[in-house]
CSV table of C-alpha atoms in Angstrom, one decimal:
chain,number,residue,atom,x,y,z
F,22,MET,CA,12.6,7.0,20.2
F,23,ILE,CA,10.8,3.8,19.0
F,24,ASP,CA,9.0,5.1,16.0
F,25,LEU,CA,5.8,3.2,15.2
F,26,ARG,CA,4.0,5.9,13.4
F,27,SER,CA,4.6,4.3,10.0
F,28,ASP,CA,6.9,2.0,8.1
F,29,THR,CA,7.8,5.0,5.9
F,30,VAL,CA,10.2,6.3,8.6
F,31,THR,CA,12.9,3.6,7.9
F,32,ARG,CA,16.4,4.8,7.1
F,33,PRO,CA,18.6,3.1,4.5
F,34,THR,CA,21.0,0.5,5.8
F,35,ALA,CA,24.8,0.9,5.3
F,36,ALA,CA,24.7,-1.8,2.6
F,37,MET,CA,21.8,-0.1,0.8
F,38,LEU,CA,23.6,3.2,0.9
F,39,ALA,CA,26.6,1.4,-0.7
F,40,ALA,CA,24.4,0.0,-3.4
F,41,MET,CA,23.0,3.5,-4.1
F,42,ALA,CA,26.5,5.0,-4.2
F,43,GLY,CA,27.6,2.5,-6.8
F,44,ALA,CA,24.6,2.7,-9.0
F,45,GLU,CA,25.0,3.2,-12.8
F,46,THR,CA,22.8,6.1,-13.8
F,47,GLY,CA,21.4,7.9,-16.8
F,48,ASP,CA,18.7,10.5,-17.5
F,49,ASP,CA,15.4,8.8,-16.8
F,50,VAL,CA,13.3,11.5,-18.5
F,51,TYR,CA,15.1,10.4,-21.7
F,52,ASP,CA,14.4,6.8,-20.6
F,53,GLU,CA,18.2,6.2,-20.4
F,54,ASP,CA,18.8,5.1,-16.7
F,55,PRO,CA,19.9,1.4,-16.7
F,56,THR,CA,19.3,0.9,-13.0
F,57,VAL,CA,15.8,2.3,-13.3
F,58,HIS,CA,15.2,-0.1,-16.2
F,59,ALA,CA,16.4,-3.0,-14.2
F,60,LEU,CA,14.1,-2.1,-11.3
F,61,GLU,CA,11.0,-1.6,-13.5
F,62,GLU,CA,11.7,-4.9,-15.3
F,63,ARG,CA,12.3,-6.8,-12.1
F,64,VAL,CA,9.1,-5.6,-10.4
F,65,ALA,CA,7.0,-6.1,-13.5
F,66,GLY,CA,8.3,-9.7,-13.8
F,67,LEU,CA,7.6,-10.4,-10.1
F,68,LEU,CA,4.0,-9.3,-10.5
F,69,GLY,CA,3.3,-11.0,-13.8
F,70,HIS,CA,3.0,-7.9,-15.9
F,71,GLU,CA,4.6,-6.5,-19.1
F,72,ALA,CA,6.1,-3.3,-18.0
F,73,GLY,CA,6.8,-1.0,-15.0
F,74,LEU,CA,7.2,2.7,-14.2
F,75,PHE,CA,9.3,4.0,-11.3
F,76,THR,CA,7.5,6.8,-9.5
F,77,VAL,CA,8.3,9.1,-6.6
F,78,SER,CA,5.4,7.9,-4.4
F,79,GLY,CA,2.7,5.4,-4.0
F,80,SER,CA,0.1,8.1,-4.4
F,81,LEU,CA,1.5,9.0,-7.8
F,82,ALA,CA,1.6,5.4,-8.9
F,83,ASN,CA,-2.1,5.0,-7.9
F,84,VAL,CA,-3.1,8.2,-9.6
F,85,LEU,CA,-1.4,7.1,-12.8
F,86,GLY,CA,-2.8,3.6,-12.6
F,87,VAL,CA,-6.3,4.6,-12.0
F,88,ARG,CA,-6.1,7.3,-14.7
F,89,SER,CA,-5.3,4.6,-17.2
F,90,LEU,CA,-8.5,2.7,-16.3
F,91,VAL,CA,-11.0,5.4,-15.6
F,92,ALA,CA,-12.0,8.3,-17.9
F,93,PRO,CA,-13.1,11.7,-16.6
F,94,GLY,CA,-16.7,11.5,-15.4
F,95,GLN,CA,-16.5,7.7,-14.8
F,96,GLU,CA,-16.4,6.1,-11.4
F,97,LEU,CA,-14.0,4.0,-9.4
F,98,LEU,CA,-15.4,1.7,-6.7
F,99,CYS,CA,-13.4,0.9,-3.5
F,100,GLU,CA,-13.7,0.3,0.2
F,101,GLU,CA,-14.5,3.4,2.2
F,102,ARG,CA,-11.2,3.6,4.0
F,103,ALA,CA,-9.0,2.8,1.0
F,104,HIS,CA,-5.9,4.9,0.6
F,105,VAL,CA,-7.0,6.1,-2.9
F,106,VAL,CA,-10.1,7.9,-1.4
F,107,ARG,CA,-8.9,8.7,2.1
F,108,ALA,CA,-5.2,9.6,1.9
F,109,GLU,CA,-4.5,10.9,-1.6
F,110,LEU,CA,-6.1,14.4,-1.0
F,111,GLY,CA,-8.7,13.9,-3.7
F,112,ALA,CA,-6.0,13.7,-6.4
F,113,HIS,CA,-8.0,11.3,-8.7
F,114,ALA,CA,-10.9,13.8,-8.8
F,115,VAL,CA,-8.8,17.0,-8.9
F,116,TRP,CA,-6.5,15.9,-11.8
F,117,HIS,CA,-8.5,13.3,-13.7
F,118,GLY,CA,-12.2,13.9,-13.0
F,119,VAL,CA,-12.6,10.5,-11.4
F,120,THR,CA,-15.7,10.0,-9.2
F,121,THR,CA,-15.9,7.3,-6.5
F,122,ARG,CA,-18.4,5.2,-4.6
F,123,THR,CA,-17.5,3.0,-1.8
F,124,TRP,CA,-18.5,0.0,0.3
F,125,SER,CA,-17.8,-0.6,3.9
F,126,ASP,CA,-16.2,-3.7,5.4
F,127,PRO,CA,-14.9,-3.9,9.0
F,128,ARG,CA,-11.8,-5.8,7.8
F,129,GLY,CA,-11.3,-3.7,4.7
F,130,HIS,CA,-12.0,-6.7,2.5
F,131,VAL,CA,-13.7,-6.8,-0.9
F,132,ASP,CA,-17.5,-7.2,-0.3
F,133,LEU,CA,-18.6,-9.0,-3.5
F,134,ASP,CA,-22.3,-8.5,-2.7
F,135,ALA,CA,-21.7,-4.8,-2.3
F,136,VAL,CA,-19.7,-4.7,-5.6
F,137,ARG,CA,-22.6,-6.3,-7.4
F,138,ARG,CA,-25.0,-3.7,-6.0
F,139,LEU,CA,-22.8,-0.8,-6.8
F,140,MET,CA,-21.3,-1.8,-10.2
F,141,THR,CA,-23.0,-0.1,-13.2
F,142,PRO,CA,-20.6,-0.6,-16.1
F,143,ASP,CA,-22.9,0.9,-18.7
F,144,ALA,CA,-25.2,3.4,-17.0
F,145,GLY,CA,-26.2,5.3,-20.1
F,146,PRO,CA,-26.2,9.0,-20.8
F,147,TYR,CA,-27.8,10.1,-17.5
F,148,LEU,CA,-25.9,8.2,-14.8
F,149,VAL,CA,-22.2,7.6,-13.9
F,150,SER,CA,-20.7,4.4,-15.4
F,151,THR,CA,-18.4,2.2,-13.3
F,152,ALA,CA,-15.0,1.8,-15.1
F,153,ALA,CA,-12.8,0.2,-12.4
F,154,ILE,CA,-12.6,-1.2,-8.9
F,155,ALA,CA,-9.6,-0.5,-6.6
F,156,VAL,CA,-8.5,-3.0,-4.0
F,157,GLU,CA,-5.9,-2.3,-1.3
F,158,ASN,CA,-3.8,-5.3,-0.2
F,159,THR,CA,-2.8,-5.1,2.6
F,160,HIS,CA,-5.4,-2.6,3.8
F,161,ASN,CA,-3.7,0.0,5.9
F,162,PHE,CA,-6.5,1.7,7.8
F,163,ALA,CA,-8.2,-1.7,8.4
F,164,GLY,CA,-5.1,-2.8,10.3
F,165,GLY,CA,-2.9,-4.4,7.7
F,166,THR,CA,-5.4,-7.0,6.7
F,167,VAL,CA,-4.8,-9.4,3.8
F,168,GLN,CA,-7.3,-9.7,1.0
F,169,PRO,CA,-8.3,-13.4,0.6
F,170,LEU,CA,-7.0,-14.7,-2.7
F,171,GLU,CA,-10.2,-16.6,-3.6
F,172,THR,CA,-12.3,-13.4,-3.1
F,173,LEU,CA,-9.9,-11.5,-5.5
F,174,ARG,CA,-10.4,-14.3,-8.1
F,175,GLU,CA,-14.2,-14.0,-7.7
F,176,LEU,CA,-13.9,-10.2,-8.1
F,177,ARG,CA,-12.0,-10.7,-11.4
F,178,ALA,CA,-14.6,-13.2,-12.6
F,179,LEU,CA,-17.4,-10.7,-11.7
F,180,ALA,CA,-15.7,-7.6,-13.3
F,181,GLU,CA,-14.0,-8.9,-16.4
F,182,PRO,CA,-17.0,-10.0,-18.4
F,183,VAL,CA,-18.7,-6.6,-18.1
F,184,GLY,CA,-15.5,-4.6,-19.0
F,185,VAL,CA,-14.9,-3.3,-15.5
F,186,ARG,CA,-11.1,-3.2,-14.8
F,187,LEU,CA,-9.2,-3.6,-11.6
F,188,HIS,CA,-6.4,-1.7,-9.9
F,189,LEU,CA,-4.4,-3.1,-7.0
F,190,ASP,CA,-3.0,-0.6,-4.5
F,191,GLY,CA,-0.3,-3.0,-3.3
F,192,ALA,CA,1.7,-0.6,-1.3
F,193,ARG,CA,2.2,-3.4,1.3
F,194,LEU,CA,1.6,-6.3,-1.1
F,195,TRP,CA,5.0,-7.6,0.0
F,196,ASN,CA,3.6,-8.1,3.5
F,197,ALA,CA,0.6,-10.0,2.1
F,198,HIS,CA,3.0,-12.2,0.2
F,199,VAL,CA,5.1,-12.9,3.3
F,200,ALA,CA,2.1,-13.5,5.5
F,201,THR,CA,0.3,-15.9,3.2
F,202,GLY,CA,3.0,-17.4,1.0
F,203,VAL,CA,0.9,-16.5,-2.1
F,204,ALA,CA,3.2,-15.7,-5.0
F,205,LEU,CA,3.3,-12.0,-5.9
F,206,ALA,CA,2.3,-12.9,-9.5
F,207,ASP,CA,-0.7,-14.7,-8.3
F,208,TYR,CA,-1.9,-11.5,-6.9
F,209,GLY,CA,-0.6,-9.3,-9.7
F,210,ARG,CA,-2.1,-11.1,-12.6
F,211,LEU,CA,-5.7,-10.7,-11.3
F,212,PHE,CA,-5.4,-6.9,-11.8
F,213,ASP,CA,-5.0,-4.7,-14.8
F,214,THR,CA,-2.6,-2.3,-13.0
F,215,VAL,CA,-0.7,-2.7,-9.8
F,216,SER,CA,1.2,-0.2,-7.6
F,217,VAL,CA,3.8,-1.4,-5.1
F,218,CYS,CA,5.8,0.7,-2.6
F,219,LEU,CA,9.5,0.4,-2.0
F,220,SER,CA,9.7,2.8,0.9
F,221,LYS,CA,7.5,1.0,3.4
F,222,GLY,CA,8.3,-2.5,4.6
F,223,LEU,CA,11.1,-2.8,2.1
F,224,GLY,CA,13.0,0.0,3.7
F,225,ALA,CA,14.1,2.0,0.6
F,226,PRO,CA,14.2,5.8,1.0
F,227,VAL,CA,11.9,6.7,-1.9
F,228,GLY,CA,9.7,5.3,-4.6
F,229,SER,CA,7.0,3.0,-5.9
F,230,VAL,CA,6.5,1.1,-9.1
F,231,LEU,CA,3.4,0.9,-11.2
F,232,VAL,CA,3.1,-2.1,-13.4
F,233,GLY,CA,0.6,-3.1,-16.2
F,234,PRO,CA,0.4,-3.6,-20.0
F,235,ALA,CA,3.2,-2.0,-22.0
F,236,ALA,CA,0.9,0.5,-23.7
F,237,ALA,CA,-0.7,1.6,-20.4
F,238,ILE,CA,2.8,2.1,-18.8
F,239,ALA,CA,4.0,4.1,-21.9
F,240,GLU,CA,1.0,6.4,-21.5
F,241,ALA,CA,1.6,6.6,-17.7
F,242,ARG,CA,5.2,7.7,-18.4
F,243,VAL,CA,3.8,10.7,-20.4
F,244,TRP,CA,1.4,11.6,-17.6
F,245,ARG,CA,4.1,11.3,-15.0
F,246,LYS,CA,6.1,14.0,-16.9
F,247,ARG,CA,2.9,16.1,-17.4
F,248,LEU,CA,2.3,16.1,-13.7
F,249,GLY,CA,5.9,17.4,-13.1
F,250,ALA,CA,7.2,14.1,-11.7
F,251,GLY,CA,9.8,13.2,-14.3
F,252,TRP,CA,13.2,12.6,-12.8
F,253,ARG,CA,16.7,12.5,-14.0
F,254,GLN,CA,19.5,10.2,-12.5
F,255,ALA,CA,16.9,8.2,-10.6
F,256,GLY,CA,19.1,5.1,-10.7
F,257,VAL,CA,20.6,6.2,-7.3
F,258,LEU,CA,17.1,5.6,-5.8
F,259,ALA,CA,16.3,2.6,-8.0
F,260,ALA,CA,19.4,0.9,-6.7
F,261,ALA,CA,17.9,1.1,-3.2
F,262,GLY,CA,14.8,-0.6,-4.4
F,263,LEU,CA,16.8,-3.4,-6.1
F,264,TYR,CA,18.8,-4.0,-2.9
F,265,ALA,CA,15.6,-4.1,-0.9
F,266,LEU,CA,14.1,-6.7,-3.2
F,267,ASP,CA,17.2,-8.9,-2.8
F,268,HIS,CA,17.5,-8.5,1.0
F,269,HIS,CA,14.4,-7.2,2.7
F,270,ILE,CA,11.3,-9.2,1.7
F,271,GLU,CA,11.6,-12.4,3.8
F,272,ARG,CA,12.7,-10.4,6.9
F,273,MET,CA,9.2,-8.8,7.0
F,274,ALA,CA,8.1,-11.9,8.9
F,275,ASP,CA,10.0,-10.3,11.9
F,276,ASP,CA,7.9,-7.2,11.6
F,277,HIS,CA,4.7,-9.3,11.6
F,278,ALA,CA,5.9,-11.1,14.7
F,279,HIS,CA,6.8,-7.8,16.4
F,280,ALA,CA,3.3,-6.4,15.7
F,281,ARG,CA,1.6,-9.5,17.1
F,282,LEU,CA,3.9,-9.3,20.2
F,283,ILE,CA,2.7,-5.7,20.9
F,284,ALA,CA,-1.0,-6.6,20.2
F,285,ASP,CA,-0.8,-9.6,22.6
F,286,ALA,CA,0.6,-7.4,25.4
F,287,VAL,CA,-2.0,-4.6,24.9
F,288,ALA,CA,-4.8,-7.1,24.7
F,289,GLU,CA,-3.7,-8.7,28.0
F,290,ALA,CA,-3.9,-5.3,29.6
F,291,ASP,CA,-7.2,-4.2,27.9
F,292,PRO,CA,-9.0,-6.9,25.8
F,293,SER,CA,-11.3,-4.2,24.3
F,294,ALA,CA,-8.4,-2.3,22.7
F,295,VAL,CA,-7.3,-4.9,20.2
F,296,ASP,CA,-8.0,-8.5,19.2
F,297,PRO,CA,-4.5,-10.0,18.4
F,298,ALA,CA,-6.1,-12.6,16.1
F,299,THR,CA,-6.9,-9.7,13.7
F,300,VAL,CA,-3.2,-8.7,13.4
F,301,GLU,CA,-2.1,-10.4,10.2
F,302,THR,CA,0.9,-8.3,9.2
F,303,ASN,CA,2.8,-5.3,10.6
F,304,VAL,CA,-0.1,-3.0,11.4
F,305,VAL,CA,-1.9,-2.8,14.8
F,306,ILE,CA,-5.0,-0.6,15.3
F,307,LEU,CA,-5.9,0.1,19.0
F,308,ASP,CA,-9.5,1.1,19.6
F,309,VAL,CA,-9.2,3.2,22.8
F,310,GLY,CA,-12.1,5.7,22.4
F,311,ASP,CA,-11.6,9.1,23.8
F,312,ARG,CA,-8.3,8.1,25.2
F,313,ALA,CA,-6.6,8.1,21.8
F,314,ALA,CA,-5.0,11.5,21.8
F,315,GLY,CA,-3.8,11.2,25.4
F,316,LEU,CA,-2.4,7.8,24.7
F,317,VAL,CA,-0.4,9.0,21.8
F,318,GLU,CA,0.9,11.9,23.9
F,319,ARG,CA,1.9,9.8,26.9
F,320,ALA,CA,3.5,7.1,24.8
F,321,ALA,CA,5.7,9.8,23.1
F,322,ALA,CA,6.7,11.1,26.5
F,323,GLU,CA,8.0,7.5,27.2
F,324,GLY,CA,9.8,7.2,23.9
F,325,VAL,CA,7.2,5.4,21.7
F,326,LEU,CA,5.8,7.3,18.7
F,327,THR,CA,2.3,6.3,17.5
F,328,GLY,CA,-0.5,8.2,15.6
F,329,VAL,CA,-4.2,8.7,15.6
F,330,VAL,CA,-5.8,7.5,12.4
F,331,GLY,CA,-9.5,7.9,13.1
F,332,PRO,CA,-11.9,8.6,16.0
F,333,GLY,CA,-10.6,6.7,18.9
F,334,LEU,CA,-8.1,4.8,16.8
F,335,VAL,CA,-4.3,4.6,17.4
F,336,ARG,CA,-2.1,3.0,14.7
F,337,LEU,CA,1.2,1.2,15.3
F,338,ILE,CA,3.3,-0.1,12.4
F,339,THR,CA,6.4,-2.2,12.9
F,340,HIS,CA,9.3,-2.1,10.4
F,341,LEU,CA,12.9,-2.6,9.5
F,342,ASP,CA,14.2,-0.2,12.2
F,343,VAL,CA,12.2,-1.7,15.1
F,344,THR,CA,14.1,-4.5,16.7
F,345,GLY,CA,12.7,-7.3,18.9
F,346,ASP,CA,13.9,-5.5,22.0
F,347,ASP,CA,12.2,-2.3,20.7
F,348,ALA,CA,9.0,-4.2,20.2
F,349,LYS,CA,9.1,-5.6,23.7
F,350,GLN,CA,9.8,-2.2,25.2
F,351,ALA,CA,7.0,-0.6,23.2
F,352,ALA,CA,4.7,-3.4,24.2
F,353,GLY,CA,5.4,-2.7,27.9
F,354,VAL,CA,4.8,1.0,27.6
F,355,LEU,CA,1.6,0.7,25.6
F,356,ALA,CA,0.2,-2.1,27.8
F,357,ARG,CA,0.7,-0.1,30.9
F,358,LEU,CA,-0.8,3.0,29.4
F,359,VAL,CA,-4.0,1.3,28.1
F,360,ARG,CA,-4.4,-0.4,31.5
F,361,GLY,CA,-4.7,3.1,32.9
C-alpha cells in the first residue's frame, strides 16, 4: 500500500533505530535524561528560544503552549481550520478554560484585517479579553500552505504593543523552512511559544517539542506531569528526534516534489479538483464534491490510501516512506479515478 493518509505513518529507518538503541538515558520526570536535554536544547536553539520541553504529541505541546499564554476565561484567536480548534478535541477549553474566536481565509493565512476586528485585549469586566493568537505554519487543512514571513512580522507588530501574545503551531514548520529557505529562528523569534513535531515529515516515531522562555517551559513541565504525560527513559525517543534533525530536514524537498507531481497529474485529469500552483509543500487537497468517499474507497482498492478531511475534500500527504516511484504510481491511480 502507498499510504498518503498522513506523514505520521512513517516508520523509523534502520539508522534511526540504531541511534535509538544506543541512546544514553535517564529518568526524565526527574529531569535527568541527557538525550532529552540534548534534544530540547537543540530545538530551542534552532528556533531562537531559551528552553524546550519534549512532549508525547503535538496536541500536548500546543495545549501547554497556549495554557502559558491564555488564562481561564480569556480567548485565543486563530484561523477557523487551525489544528488547535479543529483537531485537538476541545482540549484547550476542557482543561484550561480557553475560549476561541476565529477568522476564515481560503489559504489558511493570517488575515490582519480580521485580527484587528476581532482582537480585544482589554475587554473589561463584561466581555472576553483576547490574550493570544495562534498561527499554524504550515497550515494542514488548508493544504500545507506557508504563512508569508512579512505577514507574521506585521502580526507581531500589531499584537505586541497591546500585550497580546503569539503561539506558533509549527508541527510542519520544517516544511515551511525547506520550501522557503527562511531560517527556523526567523519564524520562531516572532512567537512567544512554538511547538514543532518530530513524527511528521522528520520521520521520528513519537514526539514534539515546545519552546519558549525558560520560565514558561519550567511551568509547562509541571503541567505536563499534572496532565499525566511525564515520561521516564524518554531518551530512546529523543534520540530518534536528534537523528531526524541531522538527516531528514533537507530531504523534505523530495516530499514537496512528490506532492506537486501528484497534483499535476490529477489537475491534468480534472482541473477542478486541484490547482497545482497552490501545492507549496507536502499536502495536497482534492476538491471532488460528492465523489470524495467513493474516491477514497476506490483508491484504497488499488493500493493508495487517502482520507476525507472535510465535505468533498480528500487529503494526500507525501512523506519519508513515499518514494518517487510510489508518487508516480499514486498519481496514475488518482488521475484515472478523478477522470471517472
